[in-house]
């Protein structure tokens, strides 16, 4: 049992714990100066290319809590675990989805809890409270707040690592005009460990605490709306939405406590989805299956693109027929990646299908891709 609360800070934290949050810490509204400097350098170095919304103006705003709430006196940083069940067994016909997307959309779940928390904050203080809430989708530096408040420390993969729940946590913040005594940062680091750097298949973690987002599998499968670079496709493996490799290999995560929220438990088949089923989806199927799921963010065209890459990397000859069907019927972005997958799997049937598609294709990018795929498929025949 938790001890009886006495201070205002204890009451606030106890309230958050009662709503299901796993870690609650407090920091002040002062600027996150070092974090702002690091973020600006990432922009200047080109490591945030592809995120058109991630501007220097936004960086300045996200690192100054008082620009988000002028009357801010405290920032309450909260973390909740999403570590639930183990993934289903993978096969050559399935892909992989990052663990955070197995259940309900965390934005909706946590915003509802934070609104409830803010109402209770007024009851605790006995006065009207001005607050703003953030759940990974507004101009607020959630990791900086989590680090300075003592929720966790920065891992070399740029994730926040917590002592109790590892990096399997969703972060959120409440900026408020209530003064609360700040907590101290943790005196922890990753030490000499570089497992996340060594095991990243695309080499996206180019240095400790620095990610080149255009190489990151999460960026390639979610944020990127266009063509996945050919040289990176084999390295994506069977990930079709996000990637957990740098978290799976992190020693801190070996003893991470399980989640309490049932909202983040895996929906049936969400950890290892059927790739052919995805290829056969129409918009109605997609909207129904992924309602209130983070996966809807990649949109149907993006998910089909990713499924093509995964099938190509899995190399199952039985995938040729559905890929060939997609090559005949879908829009150019999907045809491009289907052609690559067919060529990557190879075989006489692959060559014949690609040559037939080439005669009908009118999109220049798709024509180039099919020609390259034919060359690869023929090389595999030798």
PDB file of N, CA, C and O in Angstrom, residues 83-131:
ATOM      1  N   UNK A  83       3.450  -2.327 -22.307  1.00  0.00           N
ATOM      2  CA  UNK A  83       4.006  -3.675 -22.428  1.00  0.00           C
ATOM      3  C   UNK A  83       2.956  -4.680 -21.975  1.00  0.00           C
ATOM      4  O   UNK A  83       2.678  -4.810 -20.782  1.00  0.00           O
ATOM      5  N   UNK A  84       2.369  -5.378 -22.908  1.00  0.00           N
ATOM      6  CA  UNK A  84       1.271  -6.301 -22.581  1.00  0.00           C
ATOM      7  C   UNK A  84       1.692  -7.745 -22.852  1.00  0.00           C
ATOM      8  O   UNK A  84       2.537  -8.287 -22.161  1.00  0.00           O
ATOM      9  N   UNK A  85       1.122  -8.365 -23.856  1.00  0.00           N
ATOM     10  CA  UNK A  85       1.403  -9.761 -24.161  1.00  0.00           C
ATOM     11  C   UNK A  85       2.610  -9.888 -25.087  1.00  0.00           C
ATOM     12  O   UNK A  85       3.099  -8.908 -25.644  1.00  0.00           O
ATOM     13  N   UNK A  86       3.075 -11.122 -25.264  1.00  0.00           N
ATOM     14  CA  UNK A  86       4.122 -11.385 -26.248  1.00  0.00           C
ATOM     15  C   UNK A  86       3.509 -11.371 -27.643  1.00  0.00           C
ATOM     16  O   UNK A  86       2.308 -11.633 -27.807  1.00  0.00           O
ATOM     17  N   UNK A  87       4.317 -11.108 -28.678  1.00  0.00           N
ATOM     18  CA  UNK A  87       3.777 -11.120 -30.037  1.00  0.00           C
ATOM     19  C   UNK A  87       3.396 -12.522 -30.471  1.00  0.00           C
ATOM     20  O   UNK A  87       3.909 -13.519 -29.951  1.00  0.00           O
ATOM     21  N   UNK A  88       2.478 -12.603 -31.414  1.00  0.00           N
ATOM     22  CA  UNK A  88       2.140 -13.885 -32.010  1.00  0.00           C
ATOM     23  C   UNK A  88       3.329 -14.403 -32.817  1.00  0.00           C
ATOM     24  O   UNK A  88       4.237 -13.650 -33.175  1.00  0.00           O
ATOM     25  N   UNK A  89       3.303 -15.670 -33.138  1.00  0.00           N
ATOM     26  CA  UNK A  89       4.382 -16.285 -33.919  1.00  0.00           C
ATOM     27  C   UNK A  89       4.347 -15.759 -35.350  1.00  0.00           C
ATOM     28  O   UNK A  89       3.293 -15.719 -35.986  1.00  0.00           O
ATOM     29  N   UNK A  90       5.516 -15.367 -35.866  1.00  0.00           N
ATOM     30  CA  UNK A  90       5.611 -14.872 -37.241  1.00  0.00           C
ATOM     31  C   UNK A  90       5.726 -16.032 -38.220  1.00  0.00           C
ATOM     32  O   UNK A  90       6.258 -17.094 -37.894  1.00  0.00           O
ATOM     33  N   UNK A  91       5.228 -15.799 -39.429  1.00  0.00           N
ATOM     34  CA  UNK A  91       5.401 -16.749 -40.523  1.00  0.00           C
ATOM     35  C   UNK A  91       5.847 -15.977 -41.760  1.00  0.00           C
ATOM     36  O   UNK A  91       5.961 -14.756 -41.733  1.00  0.00           O
ATOM     37  N   UNK A  92       6.072 -16.688 -42.839  1.00  0.00           N
ATOM     38  CA  UNK A  92       6.478 -16.038 -44.087  1.00  0.00           C
ATOM     39  C   UNK A  92       5.353 -15.224 -44.708  1.00  0.00           C
ATOM     40  O   UNK A  92       5.579 -14.473 -45.654  1.00  0.00           O
ATOM     41  N   UNK A  93       4.163 -15.376 -44.176  1.00  0.00           N
ATOM     42  CA  UNK A  93       3.001 -14.652 -44.717  1.00  0.00           C
ATOM     43  C   UNK A  93       2.542 -13.516 -43.804  1.00  0.00           C
ATOM     44  O   UNK A  93       1.515 -12.898 -44.065  1.00  0.00           O
ATOM     45  N   UNK A  94       3.301 -13.277 -42.734  1.00  0.00           N
ATOM     46  CA  UNK A  94       2.917 -12.219 -41.802  1.00  0.00           C
ATOM     47  C   UNK A  94       3.995 -11.149 -41.716  1.00  0.00           C
ATOM     48  O   UNK A  94       5.164 -11.383 -42.042  1.00  0.00           O
ATOM     49  N   UNK A  95       3.574  -9.980 -41.255  1.00  0.00           N
ATOM     50  CA  UNK A  95       4.503  -8.888 -41.003  1.00  0.00           C
ATOM     51  C   UNK A  95       4.589  -8.612 -39.517  1.00  0.00           C
ATOM     52  O   UNK A  95       4.043  -9.357 -38.694  1.00  0.00           O
ATOM     53  N   UNK A  96       5.281  -7.525 -39.169  1.00  0.00           N
ATOM     54  CA  UNK A  96       5.410  -7.141 -37.767  1.00  0.00           C
ATOM     55  C   UNK A  96       4.964  -5.702 -37.590  1.00  0.00           C
ATOM     56  O   UNK A  96       5.204  -4.856 -38.456  1.00  0.00           O
ATOM     57  N   UNK A  97       4.356  -5.455 -36.447  1.00  0.00           N
ATOM     58  CA  UNK A  97       3.884  -4.116 -36.076  1.00  0.00           C
ATOM     59  C   UNK A  97       4.512  -3.738 -34.744  1.00  0.00           C
ATOM     60  O   UNK A  97       4.593  -4.575 -33.830  1.00  0.00           O
ATOM     61  N   UNK A  98       4.970  -2.497 -34.613  1.00  0.00           N
ATOM     62  CA  UNK A  98       5.538  -2.032 -33.356  1.00  0.00           C
ATOM     63  C   UNK A  98       4.519  -2.198 -32.230  1.00  0.00           C
ATOM     64  O   UNK A  98       3.324  -1.980 -32.410  1.00  0.00           O
ATOM     65  N   UNK A  99       5.012  -2.573 -31.071  1.00  0.00           N
ATOM     66  CA  UNK A  99       4.165  -2.926 -29.940  1.00  0.00           C
ATOM     67  C   UNK A  99       3.176  -1.820 -29.566  1.00  0.00           C
ATOM     68  O   UNK A  99       2.046  -2.097 -29.162  1.00  0.00           O
ATOM     69  N   UNK A 100       3.576  -0.565 -29.696  1.00  0.00           N
ATOM     70  CA  UNK A 100       2.692   0.522 -29.254  1.00  0.00           C
ATOM     71  C   UNK A 100       1.402   0.595 -30.058  1.00  0.00           C
ATOM     72  O   UNK A 100       0.427   1.226 -29.628  1.00  0.00           O
ATOM     73  N   UNK A 101       1.370  -0.061 -31.225  1.00  0.00           N
ATOM     74  CA  UNK A 101       0.201   0.011 -32.102  1.00  0.00           C
ATOM     75  C   UNK A 101      -0.648  -1.254 -32.061  1.00  0.00           C
ATOM     76  O   UNK A 101      -1.522  -1.439 -32.902  1.00  0.00           O
ATOM     77  N   UNK A 102      -0.429  -2.122 -31.076  1.00  0.00           N
ATOM     78  CA  UNK A 102      -1.206  -3.355 -31.005  1.00  0.00           C
ATOM     79  C   UNK A 102      -2.622  -3.129 -30.476  1.00  0.00           C
ATOM     80  O   UNK A 102      -3.519  -3.910 -30.760  1.00  0.00           O
ATOM     81  N   UNK A 103      -2.794  -2.091 -29.692  1.00  0.00           N
ATOM     82  CA  UNK A 103      -4.093  -1.861 -29.069  1.00  0.00           C
ATOM     83  C   UNK A 103      -4.739  -0.577 -29.553  1.00  0.00           C
ATOM     84  O   UNK A 103      -4.550  -0.154 -30.699  1.00  0.00           O
ATOM     85  N   UNK A 104      -5.491   0.057 -28.655  1.00  0.00           N
ATOM     86  CA  UNK A 104      -6.196   1.290 -29.020  1.00  0.00           C
ATOM     87  C   UNK A 104      -5.219   2.451 -29.170  1.00  0.00           C
ATOM     88  O   UNK A 104      -4.118   2.436 -28.612  1.00  0.00           O
ATOM     89  N   UNK A 105      -5.634   3.459 -29.904  1.00  0.00           N
ATOM     90  CA  UNK A 105      -4.809   4.638 -30.125  1.00  0.00           C
ATOM     91  C   UNK A 105      -4.554   5.345 -28.786  1.00  0.00           C
ATOM     92  O   UNK A 105      -5.482   5.793 -28.118  1.00  0.00           O
ATOM     93  N   UNK A 106      -3.283   5.416 -28.425  1.00  0.00           N
ATOM     94  CA  UNK A 106      -2.933   5.968 -27.111  1.00  0.00           C
ATOM     95  C   UNK A 106      -3.272   7.442 -26.977  1.00  0.00           C
ATOM     96  O   UNK A 106      -3.505   7.936 -25.860  1.00  0.00           O
ATOM     97  N   UNK A 107      -3.322   8.170 -28.083  1.00  0.00           N
ATOM     98  CA  UNK A 107      -3.692   9.581 -28.007  1.00  0.00           C
ATOM     99  C   UNK A 107      -5.081   9.736 -27.382  1.00  0.00           C
ATOM    100  O   UNK A 107      -5.284  10.534 -26.465  1.00  0.00           O
ATOM    101  N   UNK A 108      -6.009   8.944 -27.886  1.00  0.00           N
ATOM    102  CA  UNK A 108      -7.384   9.039 -27.394  1.00  0.00           C
ATOM    103  C   UNK A 108      -7.504   8.560 -25.949  1.00  0.00           C
ATOM    104  O   UNK A 108      -8.173   9.188 -25.127  1.00  0.00           O
ATOM    105  N   UNK A 109      -6.851   7.439 -25.656  1.00  0.00           N
ATOM    106  CA  UNK A 109      -6.939   6.864 -24.317  1.00  0.00           C
ATOM    107  C   UNK A 109      -6.380   7.826 -23.280  1.00  0.00           C
ATOM    108  O   UNK A 109      -7.011   8.114 -22.255  1.00  0.00           O
ATOM    109  N   UNK A 110      -5.173   8.341 -23.533  1.00  0.00           N
ATOM    110  CA  UNK A 110      -4.499   9.160 -22.530  1.00  0.00           C
ATOM    111  C   UNK A 110      -5.093  10.558 -22.423  1.00  0.00           C
ATOM    112  O   UNK A 110      -5.135  11.138 -21.332  1.00  0.00           O
ATOM    113  N   UNK A 111      -5.557  11.116 -23.530  1.00  0.00           N
ATOM    114  CA  UNK A 111      -6.176  12.441 -23.441  1.00  0.00           C
ATOM    115  C   UNK A 111      -7.432  12.392 -22.572  1.00  0.00           C
ATOM    116  O   UNK A 111      -7.702  13.319 -21.798  1.00  0.00           O
ATOM    117  N   UNK A 112      -8.180  11.328 -22.688  1.00  0.00           N
ATOM    118  CA  UNK A 112      -9.362  11.179 -21.858  1.00  0.00           C
ATOM    119  C   UNK A 112      -8.973  11.121 -20.382  1.00  0.00           C
ATOM    120  O   UNK A 112      -9.611  11.762 -19.522  1.00  0.00           O
ATOM    121  N   UNK A 113      -7.913  10.379 -20.064  1.00  0.00           N
ATOM    122  CA  UNK A 113      -7.446  10.267 -18.684  1.00  0.00           C
ATOM    123  C   UNK A 113      -6.886  11.595 -18.175  1.00  0.00           C
ATOM    124  O   UNK A 113      -7.080  11.963 -17.008  1.00  0.00           O
ATOM    125  N   UNK A 114      -6.183  12.320 -19.039  1.00  0.00           N
ATOM    126  CA  UNK A 114      -5.596  13.594 -18.624  1.00  0.00           C
ATOM    127  C   UNK A 114      -6.668  14.641 -18.362  1.00  0.00           C
ATOM    128  O   UNK A 114      -6.528  15.479 -17.457  1.00  0.00           O
ATOM    129  N   UNK A 115      -7.735  14.627 -19.146  1.00  0.00           N
ATOM    130  CA  UNK A 115      -8.840  15.560 -18.895  1.00  0.00           C
ATOM    131  C   UNK A 115      -9.470  15.280 -17.529  1.00  0.00           C
ATOM    132  O   UNK A 115      -9.793  16.202 -16.772  1.00  0.00           O
ATOM    133  N   UNK A 116      -9.621  13.997 -17.233  1.00  0.00           N
ATOM    134  CA  UNK A 116     -10.152  13.608 -15.926  1.00  0.00           C
ATOM    135  C   UNK A 116      -9.191  14.039 -14.816  1.00  0.00           C
ATOM    136  O   UNK A 116      -9.613  14.534 -13.754  1.00  0.00           O
ATOM    137  N   UNK A 117      -7.905  13.870 -15.070  1.00  0.00           N
ATOM    138  CA  UNK A 117      -6.884  14.268 -14.102  1.00  0.00           C
ATOM    139  C   UNK A 117      -6.944  15.768 -13.814  1.00  0.00           C
ATOM    140  O   UNK A 117      -6.857  16.197 -12.660  1.00  0.00           O
ATOM    141  N   UNK A 118      -7.106  16.577 -14.866  1.00  0.00           N
ATOM    142  CA  UNK A 118      -7.160  18.031 -14.689  1.00  0.00           C
ATOM    143  C   UNK A 118      -8.385  18.454 -13.877  1.00  0.00           C
ATOM    144  O   UNK A 118      -8.314  19.397 -13.078  1.00  0.00           O
ATOM    145  N   UNK A 119      -9.511  17.767 -14.064  1.00  0.00           N
ATOM    146  CA  UNK A 119     -10.690  18.063 -13.259  1.00  0.00           C
ATOM    147  C   UNK A 119     -10.438  17.744 -11.789  1.00  0.00           C
ATOM    148  O   UNK A 119     -10.812  18.510 -10.885  1.00  0.00           O
ATOM    149  N   UNK A 120      -9.774  16.646 -11.534  1.00  0.00           N
ATOM    150  CA  UNK A 120      -9.474  16.263 -10.161  1.00  0.00           C
ATOM    151  C   UNK A 120      -8.418  17.177  -9.547  1.00  0.00           C
ATOM    152  O   UNK A 120      -8.392  17.369  -8.326  1.00  0.00           O
ATOM    153  N   UNK A 121      -7.553  17.723 -10.406  1.00  0.00           N
ATOM    154  CA  UNK A 121      -6.549  18.668  -9.923  1.00  0.00           C
ATOM    155  C   UNK A 121      -7.224  19.894  -9.314  1.00  0.00           C
ATOM    156  O   UNK A 121      -6.759  20.442  -8.300  1.00  0.00           O
ATOM    157  N   UNK A 122      -8.327  20.312  -9.900  1.00  0.00           N
ATOM    158  CA  UNK A 122      -9.076  21.450  -9.348  1.00  0.00           C
ATOM    159  C   UNK A 122      -9.702  21.087  -8.004  1.00  0.00           C
ATOM    160  O   UNK A 122      -9.754  21.917  -7.088  1.00  0.00           O
ATOM    161  N   UNK A 123     -10.161  19.858  -7.870  1.00  0.00           N
ATOM    162  CA  UNK A 123     -10.730  19.438  -6.590  1.00  0.00           C
ATOM    163  C   UNK A 123      -9.652  19.357  -5.510  1.00  0.00           C
ATOM    164  O   UNK A 123      -9.893  19.705  -4.348  1.00  0.00           O
ATOM    165  N   UNK A 124      -8.475  18.902  -5.909  1.00  0.00           N
ATOM    166  CA  UNK A 124      -7.377  18.791  -4.945  1.00  0.00           C
ATOM    167  C   UNK A 124      -6.946  20.168  -4.447  1.00  0.00           C
ATOM    168  O   UNK A 124      -6.730  20.379  -3.252  1.00  0.00           O
ATOM    169  N   UNK A 125      -6.828  21.115  -5.385  1.00  0.00           N
ATOM    170  CA  UNK A 125      -6.350  22.447  -5.020  1.00  0.00           C
ATOM    171  C   UNK A 125      -7.470  23.346  -4.498  1.00  0.00           C
ATOM    172  O   UNK A 125      -7.203  24.352  -3.842  1.00  0.00           O
ATOM    173  N   UNK A 126      -8.706  23.003  -4.811  1.00  0.00           N
ATOM    174  CA  UNK A 126      -9.835  23.800  -4.368  1.00  0.00           C
ATOM    175  C   UNK A 126      -9.988  25.110  -5.104  1.00  0.00           C
ATOM    176  O   UNK A 126     -10.591  26.056  -4.584  1.00  0.00           O
ATOM    177  N   UNK A 127      -9.452  25.185  -6.317  1.00  0.00           N
ATOM    178  CA  UNK A 127      -9.572  26.418  -7.095  1.00  0.00           C
ATOM    179  C   UNK A 127      -9.557  26.107  -8.584  1.00  0.00           C
ATOM    180  O   UNK A 127      -9.240  24.984  -9.004  1.00  0.00           O
ATOM    181  N   UNK A 128      -9.901  27.099  -9.395  1.00  0.00           N
ATOM    182  CA  UNK A 128      -9.852  26.970 -10.848  1.00  0.00           C
ATOM    183  C   UNK A 128      -8.394  26.837 -11.284  1.00  0.00           C
ATOM    184  O   UNK A 128      -7.533  27.605 -10.841  1.00  0.00           O
ATOM    185  N   UNK A 129      -8.136  25.866 -12.132  1.00  0.00           N
ATOM    186  CA  UNK A 129      -6.770  25.597 -12.585  1.00  0.00           C
ATOM    187  C   UNK A 129      -6.696  25.738 -14.098  1.00  0.00           C
ATOM    188  O   UNK A 129      -7.528  25.176 -14.823  1.00  0.00           O
ATOM    189  N   UNK A 130      -5.718  26.485 -14.554  1.00  0.00           N
ATOM    190  CA  UNK A 130      -5.445  26.574 -15.994  1.00  0.00           C
ATOM    191  C   UNK A 130      -4.406  25.529 -16.359  1.00  0.00           C
ATOM    192  O   UNK A 130      -3.336  25.481 -15.741  1.00  0.00           O
ATOM    193  N   UNK A 131      -4.720  24.704 -17.343  1.00  0.00           N
ATOM    194  CA  UNK A 131      -3.814  23.621 -17.739  1.00  0.00           C
ATOM    195  C   UNK A 131      -3.887  23.390 -19.235  1.00  0.00           C
ATOM    196  O   UNK A 131      -4.880  23.740 -19.893  1.00  0.00           O
TER     197      UNK A 131
END
